[in-house]
Amino acid sequence: MSNRAPSPLDLVRRHDLSLKRSLGQNLLIDSTHLARIAGAADLETTDTVLEIGPGLGALTHHLAERAGRVVAVELDQRLMPILRAEFADRPHVSFVHGDILELSPPEVIQMVGPDQPGTIPAAAPAAEAYKVVGNLPYYITSAVLRHVLESLPPPTLAVLLVQHEVAQRMVAQCGAMSLLAVSVQFYARPRALHKIPAGAFLPRPKVDSRVVRLDVRAQPAVPDVEPARFFQVVRAGFSQRRKQLRNSLSAGLSCTKEQADRWLTSSGIEPRRRAETVSLQEWGMLTRTVYGTE
Ligand code: SAM
């Protein structure tokens, strides 16, 4: 971090702030970990970064040292004047007050220029490549992942700090797949990087965290299916996770078990298997069978 950056702890005291548990405000206060997160995004001075939830700007300082432009979206209005004052002399850093789930990541990137901190003009220039970095509030992790990966265009790369257990689920292999794993791996190649102990945060959360890096695929892992159809079938398959696929599919797709058996067998999937054993390619086959495009 640059020598000018105050610690989040100093800022909390100076502004007499109470951190909001309801917004997942567990600030990362260990600068070694902050530097490693920023480092994992392989930032160049030509890069634009969208940071989700800058808090008091601890990670933002590290991103600002490395990237050409940083746009940070923060939901807590109280933090906006503090962030803008802290970064007043860094024109390549902008802050937007808002809920990331209600904003389009590429539009925010396009519309907020370095000389228009936090204001969104009416007309957007053409889309540009961007990366996403953030220490996510745990309660919106899955929603943010889906929102970011499904945005058009998506980022080229995302480096996110998530709960350790969520990171493990994202990188799971066949036998331990979940709706989260399928959703992430459909759009990206996830890698679990270093673990960050609960003691590195203020206040200390109940569980450890882990940095994950998602290299977003140029094309989804199953390119020849419509994503909405693919996920309708996958969601049906996971709707009753512990049950055999023939049961969960018939419940989730409102069809008979015999119909589900036929679809599964024609897709080369044994109907008594469970959803966690099914590969992305097999879900693709099943989607094509269900929608009659095979
Ligand atoms: N980046 C800081 C750090 O690493 O110490 C703060 C991370 S803290 C875990 C999460 C931050 O996200 C908080 O500042 C919180 O106010 C913000 N936040 C929560 N929900 C949000 C949302 N829907 N959109 C944008 N920011 C949000």
CSV table of N, CA and C in Angstrom, one decimal, residues 164-245:
chain,number,residue,atom,x,y,z
A,164,HIS,N,-14.3,-19.2,3.0
A,164,HIS,CA,-13.4,-20.4,2.6
A,164,HIS,C,-14.3,-21.5,2.0
A,165,GLU,N,-15.4,-21.8,2.6
A,165,GLU,CA,-16.2,-22.9,2.2
A,165,GLU,C,-16.9,-22.7,0.9
A,166,VAL,N,-17.2,-21.4,0.6
A,166,VAL,CA,-17.8,-21.0,-0.7
A,166,VAL,C,-16.7,-21.2,-1.8
A,167,ALA,N,-15.5,-20.8,-1.5
A,167,ALA,CA,-14.4,-21.0,-2.5
A,167,ALA,C,-14.3,-22.5,-2.8
A,168,GLN,N,-14.3,-23.3,-1.8
A,168,GLN,CA,-14.2,-24.8,-2.0
A,168,GLN,C,-15.3,-25.3,-2.9
A,169,ARG,N,-16.5,-24.8,-2.7
A,169,ARG,CA,-17.7,-25.2,-3.5
A,169,ARG,C,-17.5,-24.7,-5.0
A,170,MET,N,-17.0,-23.5,-5.2
A,170,MET,CA,-16.8,-23.0,-6.5
A,170,MET,C,-15.9,-23.9,-7.4
A,171,VAL,N,-14.8,-24.4,-6.8
A,171,VAL,CA,-13.9,-25.2,-7.5
A,171,VAL,C,-14.1,-26.7,-7.5
A,172,ALA,N,-15.3,-27.1,-7.0
A,172,ALA,CA,-15.5,-28.5,-6.8
A,172,ALA,C,-15.5,-29.3,-8.2
A,173,GLN,N,-15.3,-30.5,-8.1
A,173,GLN,CA,-15.2,-31.4,-9.3
A,173,GLN,C,-16.4,-32.4,-9.2
A,174,CYS,N,-16.6,-33.1,-10.3
A,174,CYS,CA,-17.7,-34.1,-10.4
A,174,CYS,C,-17.7,-35.0,-9.1
A,175,GLY,N,-18.9,-35.2,-8.5
A,175,GLY,CA,-19.0,-35.9,-7.3
A,175,GLY,C,-19.3,-35.0,-6.2
A,176,ALA,N,-18.9,-33.7,-6.3
A,176,ALA,CA,-19.2,-32.7,-5.3
A,176,ALA,C,-19.8,-31.4,-5.9
A,177,MET,N,-20.3,-31.5,-7.1
A,177,MET,CA,-20.8,-30.3,-7.8
A,177,MET,C,-22.1,-29.8,-7.1
A,178,SER,N,-22.3,-28.5,-7.3
A,178,SER,CA,-23.5,-27.8,-6.8
A,178,SER,C,-24.0,-26.8,-7.8
A,179,LEU,N,-25.1,-26.2,-7.6
A,179,LEU,CA,-25.6,-25.2,-8.5
A,179,LEU,C,-24.5,-24.1,-8.7
A,180,LEU,N,-23.9,-23.7,-7.5
A,180,LEU,CA,-22.9,-22.6,-7.5
A,180,LEU,C,-21.7,-23.1,-8.4
A,181,ALA,N,-21.2,-24.3,-8.2
A,181,ALA,CA,-20.1,-24.7,-9.0
A,181,ALA,C,-20.4,-24.8,-10.5
A,182,VAL,N,-21.6,-25.3,-10.9
A,182,VAL,CA,-21.9,-25.3,-12.3
A,182,VAL,C,-22.0,-23.9,-12.8
A,183,SER,N,-22.6,-23.0,-12.1
A,183,SER,CA,-22.8,-21.6,-12.5
A,183,SER,C,-21.5,-20.9,-12.8
A,184,VAL,N,-20.6,-21.1,-11.8
A,184,VAL,CA,-19.3,-20.4,-12.0
A,184,VAL,C,-18.5,-21.1,-13.1
A,185,GLN,N,-18.4,-22.4,-13.1
A,185,GLN,CA,-17.6,-23.1,-14.1
A,185,GLN,C,-18.1,-23.0,-15.5
A,186,PHE,N,-19.4,-22.7,-15.7
A,186,PHE,CA,-20.0,-22.5,-17.0
A,186,PHE,C,-19.4,-21.3,-17.6
A,187,TYR,N,-19.1,-20.3,-16.8
A,187,TYR,CA,-18.6,-19.0,-17.4
A,187,TYR,C,-17.1,-18.8,-17.2
A,188,ALA,N,-16.5,-19.5,-16.2
A,188,ALA,CA,-15.1,-19.1,-15.9
A,188,ALA,C,-14.4,-20.4,-15.4
A,189,ARG,N,-13.0,-20.2,-15.4
A,189,ARG,CA,-12.2,-21.2,-14.8
A,189,ARG,C,-11.8,-20.7,-13.4
A,190,PRO,N,-12.4,-21.3,-12.3
A,190,PRO,CA,-12.0,-20.8,-11.0
A,190,PRO,C,-10.8,-21.4,-10.4
A,191,ARG,N,-10.1,-20.7,-9.7
A,191,ARG,CA,-8.9,-21.2,-8.9
A,191,ARG,C,-9.0,-20.7,-7.5
A,192,ALA,N,-8.9,-21.6,-6.5
A,192,ALA,CA,-8.8,-21.1,-5.1
A,192,ALA,C,-7.4,-20.7,-4.8
A,193,LEU,N,-7.2,-19.5,-4.3
A,193,LEU,CA,-5.8,-19.1,-4.0
A,193,LEU,C,-5.6,-19.1,-2.5
A,194,HIS,N,-5.0,-18.1,-2.0
A,194,HIS,CA,-4.6,-18.2,-0.5
A,194,HIS,C,-5.8,-18.0,0.4
A,195,LYS,N,-5.6,-18.6,1.6
A,195,LYS,CA,-6.6,-18.5,2.6
A,195,LYS,C,-6.3,-17.3,3.5
A,196,ILE,N,-7.3,-16.6,3.9
A,196,ILE,CA,-7.1,-15.4,4.8
A,196,ILE,C,-7.8,-15.7,6.2
A,197,PRO,N,-7.0,-15.7,7.2
A,197,PRO,CA,-7.6,-16.1,8.5
A,197,PRO,C,-8.6,-15.0,9.0
A,198,ALA,N,-9.5,-15.5,9.8
A,198,ALA,CA,-10.5,-14.5,10.3
A,198,ALA,C,-9.9,-13.4,11.1
A,199,GLY,N,-8.7,-13.6,11.7
A,199,GLY,CA,-8.1,-12.6,12.5
A,199,GLY,C,-7.5,-11.4,11.7
A,200,ALA,N,-7.5,-11.5,10.4
A,200,ALA,CA,-7.0,-10.4,9.5
A,200,ALA,C,-8.1,-9.4,9.2
A,201,PHE,N,-9.3,-9.6,9.8
A,201,PHE,CA,-10.4,-8.7,9.6
A,201,PHE,C,-10.9,-7.9,10.8
A,202,LEU,N,-11.5,-6.8,10.6
A,202,LEU,CA,-12.1,-6.0,11.7
A,202,LEU,C,-13.6,-5.7,11.3
A,203,PRO,N,-14.6,-6.1,12.1
A,203,PRO,CA,-14.4,-7.1,13.2
A,203,PRO,C,-14.2,-8.5,12.6
A,204,ARG,N,-13.7,-9.4,13.5
A,204,ARG,CA,-13.4,-10.7,13.1
A,204,ARG,C,-14.6,-11.5,12.8
A,205,PRO,N,-14.7,-12.1,11.5
A,205,PRO,CA,-15.8,-12.9,11.2
A,205,PRO,C,-15.7,-14.3,11.8
A,206,LYS,N,-16.8,-15.1,11.7
A,206,LYS,CA,-16.8,-16.4,12.3
A,206,LYS,C,-15.9,-17.4,11.6
A,207,VAL,N,-15.7,-17.2,10.3
A,207,VAL,CA,-15.1,-18.2,9.5
A,207,VAL,C,-13.9,-17.6,8.7
A,208,ASP,N,-13.0,-18.4,8.2
A,208,ASP,CA,-11.9,-18.0,7.4
A,208,ASP,C,-12.4,-17.6,6.0
A,209,SER,N,-11.5,-16.9,5.2
A,209,SER,CA,-11.9,-16.5,3.9
A,209,SER,C,-10.8,-17.1,2.9
A,210,ARG,N,-11.2,-17.0,1.6
A,210,ARG,CA,-10.2,-17.4,0.7
A,210,ARG,C,-10.3,-16.6,-0.6
A,211,VAL,N,-9.2,-16.3,-1.2
A,211,VAL,CA,-9.2,-15.5,-2.4
A,211,VAL,C,-9.4,-16.5,-3.6
A,212,VAL,N,-10.4,-16.1,-4.5
A,212,VAL,CA,-10.6,-17.0,-5.7
A,212,VAL,C,-10.3,-16.1,-6.9
A,213,ARG,N,-9.7,-16.7,-7.9
A,213,ARG,CA,-9.5,-16.0,-9.2
A,213,ARG,C,-10.3,-16.7,-10.2
A,214,LEU,N,-11.2,-16.0,-10.9
A,214,LEU,CA,-12.0,-16.5,-12.0
A,214,LEU,C,-11.5,-16.0,-13.3
A,215,ASP,N,-10.9,-16.8,-14.1
A,215,ASP,CA,-10.5,-16.4,-15.5
A,215,ASP,C,-11.8,-16.7,-16.4
A,216,VAL,N,-12.4,-15.6,-16.8
A,216,VAL,CA,-13.7,-15.7,-17.5
A,216,VAL,C,-13.4,-16.3,-18.9
A,217,ARG,N,-14.2,-17.3,-19.3
A,217,ARG,CA,-14.0,-17.9,-20.6
A,217,ARG,C,-14.5,-17.0,-21.7
A,218,ALA,N,-13.8,-17.1,-22.8
A,218,ALA,CA,-14.3,-16.3,-24.0
A,218,ALA,C,-15.6,-16.8,-24.4
A,219,GLN,N,-15.9,-18.1,-24.3
A,219,GLN,CA,-17.2,-18.7,-24.6
A,219,GLN,C,-17.6,-19.6,-23.4
A,220,PRO,N,-18.9,-19.7,-23.0
A,220,PRO,CA,-19.2,-20.6,-21.9
A,220,PRO,C,-18.7,-22.0,-22.2
A,221,ALA,N,-18.5,-22.7,-21.1
A,221,ALA,CA,-17.9,-24.1,-21.2
A,221,ALA,C,-18.8,-25.0,-22.0
A,222,VAL,N,-20.1,-24.7,-22.1
A,222,VAL,CA,-21.0,-25.5,-23.0
A,222,VAL,C,-21.5,-24.4,-24.0
A,223,PRO,N,-20.8,-24.2,-25.1
A,223,PRO,CA,-21.2,-23.1,-25.9
A,223,PRO,C,-22.4,-23.2,-26.8
A,224,ASP,N,-22.9,-24.5,-27.0
A,224,ASP,CA,-23.9,-24.7,-28.0
A,224,ASP,C,-25.3,-24.9,-27.3
A,225,VAL,N,-25.5,-24.3,-26.1
A,225,VAL,CA,-26.8,-24.4,-25.5
A,225,VAL,C,-27.2,-22.9,-25.1
A,226,GLU,N,-28.5,-22.7,-25.0
A,226,GLU,CA,-28.9,-21.4,-24.6
A,226,GLU,C,-28.8,-21.4,-23.0
A,227,PRO,N,-28.0,-20.4,-22.5
A,227,PRO,CA,-27.8,-20.4,-21.0
A,227,PRO,C,-29.1,-20.5,-20.2
A,228,ALA,N,-30.1,-19.8,-20.6
A,228,ALA,CA,-31.4,-19.8,-19.8
A,228,ALA,C,-31.9,-21.2,-19.7
A,229,ARG,N,-31.9,-22.0,-20.9
A,229,ARG,CA,-32.4,-23.3,-20.9
A,229,ARG,C,-31.5,-24.3,-20.1
A,230,PHE,N,-30.2,-24.1,-20.3
A,230,PHE,CA,-29.2,-24.9,-19.6
A,230,PHE,C,-29.4,-24.8,-18.1
A,231,PHE,N,-29.6,-23.5,-17.6
A,231,PHE,CA,-29.7,-23.3,-16.1
A,231,PHE,C,-31.1,-23.8,-15.6
A,232,GLN,N,-32.1,-23.8,-16.5
A,232,GLN,CA,-33.4,-24.3,-16.1
A,232,GLN,C,-33.3,-25.8,-15.8
A,233,VAL,N,-32.6,-26.5,-16.7
A,233,VAL,CA,-32.4,-27.9,-16.5
A,233,VAL,C,-31.5,-28.2,-15.2
A,234,VAL,N,-30.4,-27.4,-15.1
A,234,VAL,CA,-29.5,-27.6,-14.0
A,234,VAL,C,-30.2,-27.3,-12.6
A,235,ARG,N,-31.0,-26.2,-12.6
A,235,ARG,CA,-31.7,-25.9,-11.4
A,235,ARG,C,-32.7,-27.0,-11.0
A,236,ALA,N,-33.4,-27.6,-12.1
A,236,ALA,CA,-34.3,-28.7,-11.8
A,236,ALA,C,-33.5,-29.9,-11.2
A,237,GLY,N,-32.4,-30.1,-11.8
A,237,GLY,CA,-31.6,-31.3,-11.3
A,237,GLY,C,-31.1,-31.1,-9.8
A,238,PHE,N,-30.9,-29.9,-9.4
A,238,PHE,CA,-30.4,-29.6,-8.1
A,238,PHE,C,-31.6,-29.3,-7.1
A,239,SER,N,-32.8,-29.3,-7.7
A,239,SER,CA,-33.9,-28.9,-6.8
A,239,SER,C,-34.2,-29.8,-5.6
A,240,GLN,N,-33.8,-31.1,-5.8
A,240,GLN,CA,-33.9,-32.0,-4.6
A,240,GLN,C,-32.6,-32.8,-4.6
A,241,ARG,N,-31.5,-32.1,-4.1
A,241,ARG,CA,-30.2,-32.5,-4.3
A,241,ARG,C,-29.8,-34.0,-3.9
A,242,ARG,N,-30.5,-34.4,-2.8
A,242,ARG,CA,-30.1,-35.7,-2.3
A,242,ARG,C,-30.8,-36.8,-3.1
A,243,LYS,N,-31.7,-36.5,-3.9
A,243,LYS,CA,-32.5,-37.5,-4.6
A,243,LYS,C,-31.9,-37.9,-5.9
A,244,GLN,N,-32.3,-39.0,-6.5
A,244,GLN,CA,-31.9,-39.4,-7.8
A,244,GLN,C,-32.3,-38.4,-8.8
A,245,LEU,N,-31.5,-38.3,-9.9
A,245,LEU,CA,-31.9,-37.3,-10.9
A,245,LEU,C,-33.3,-37.5,-11.5
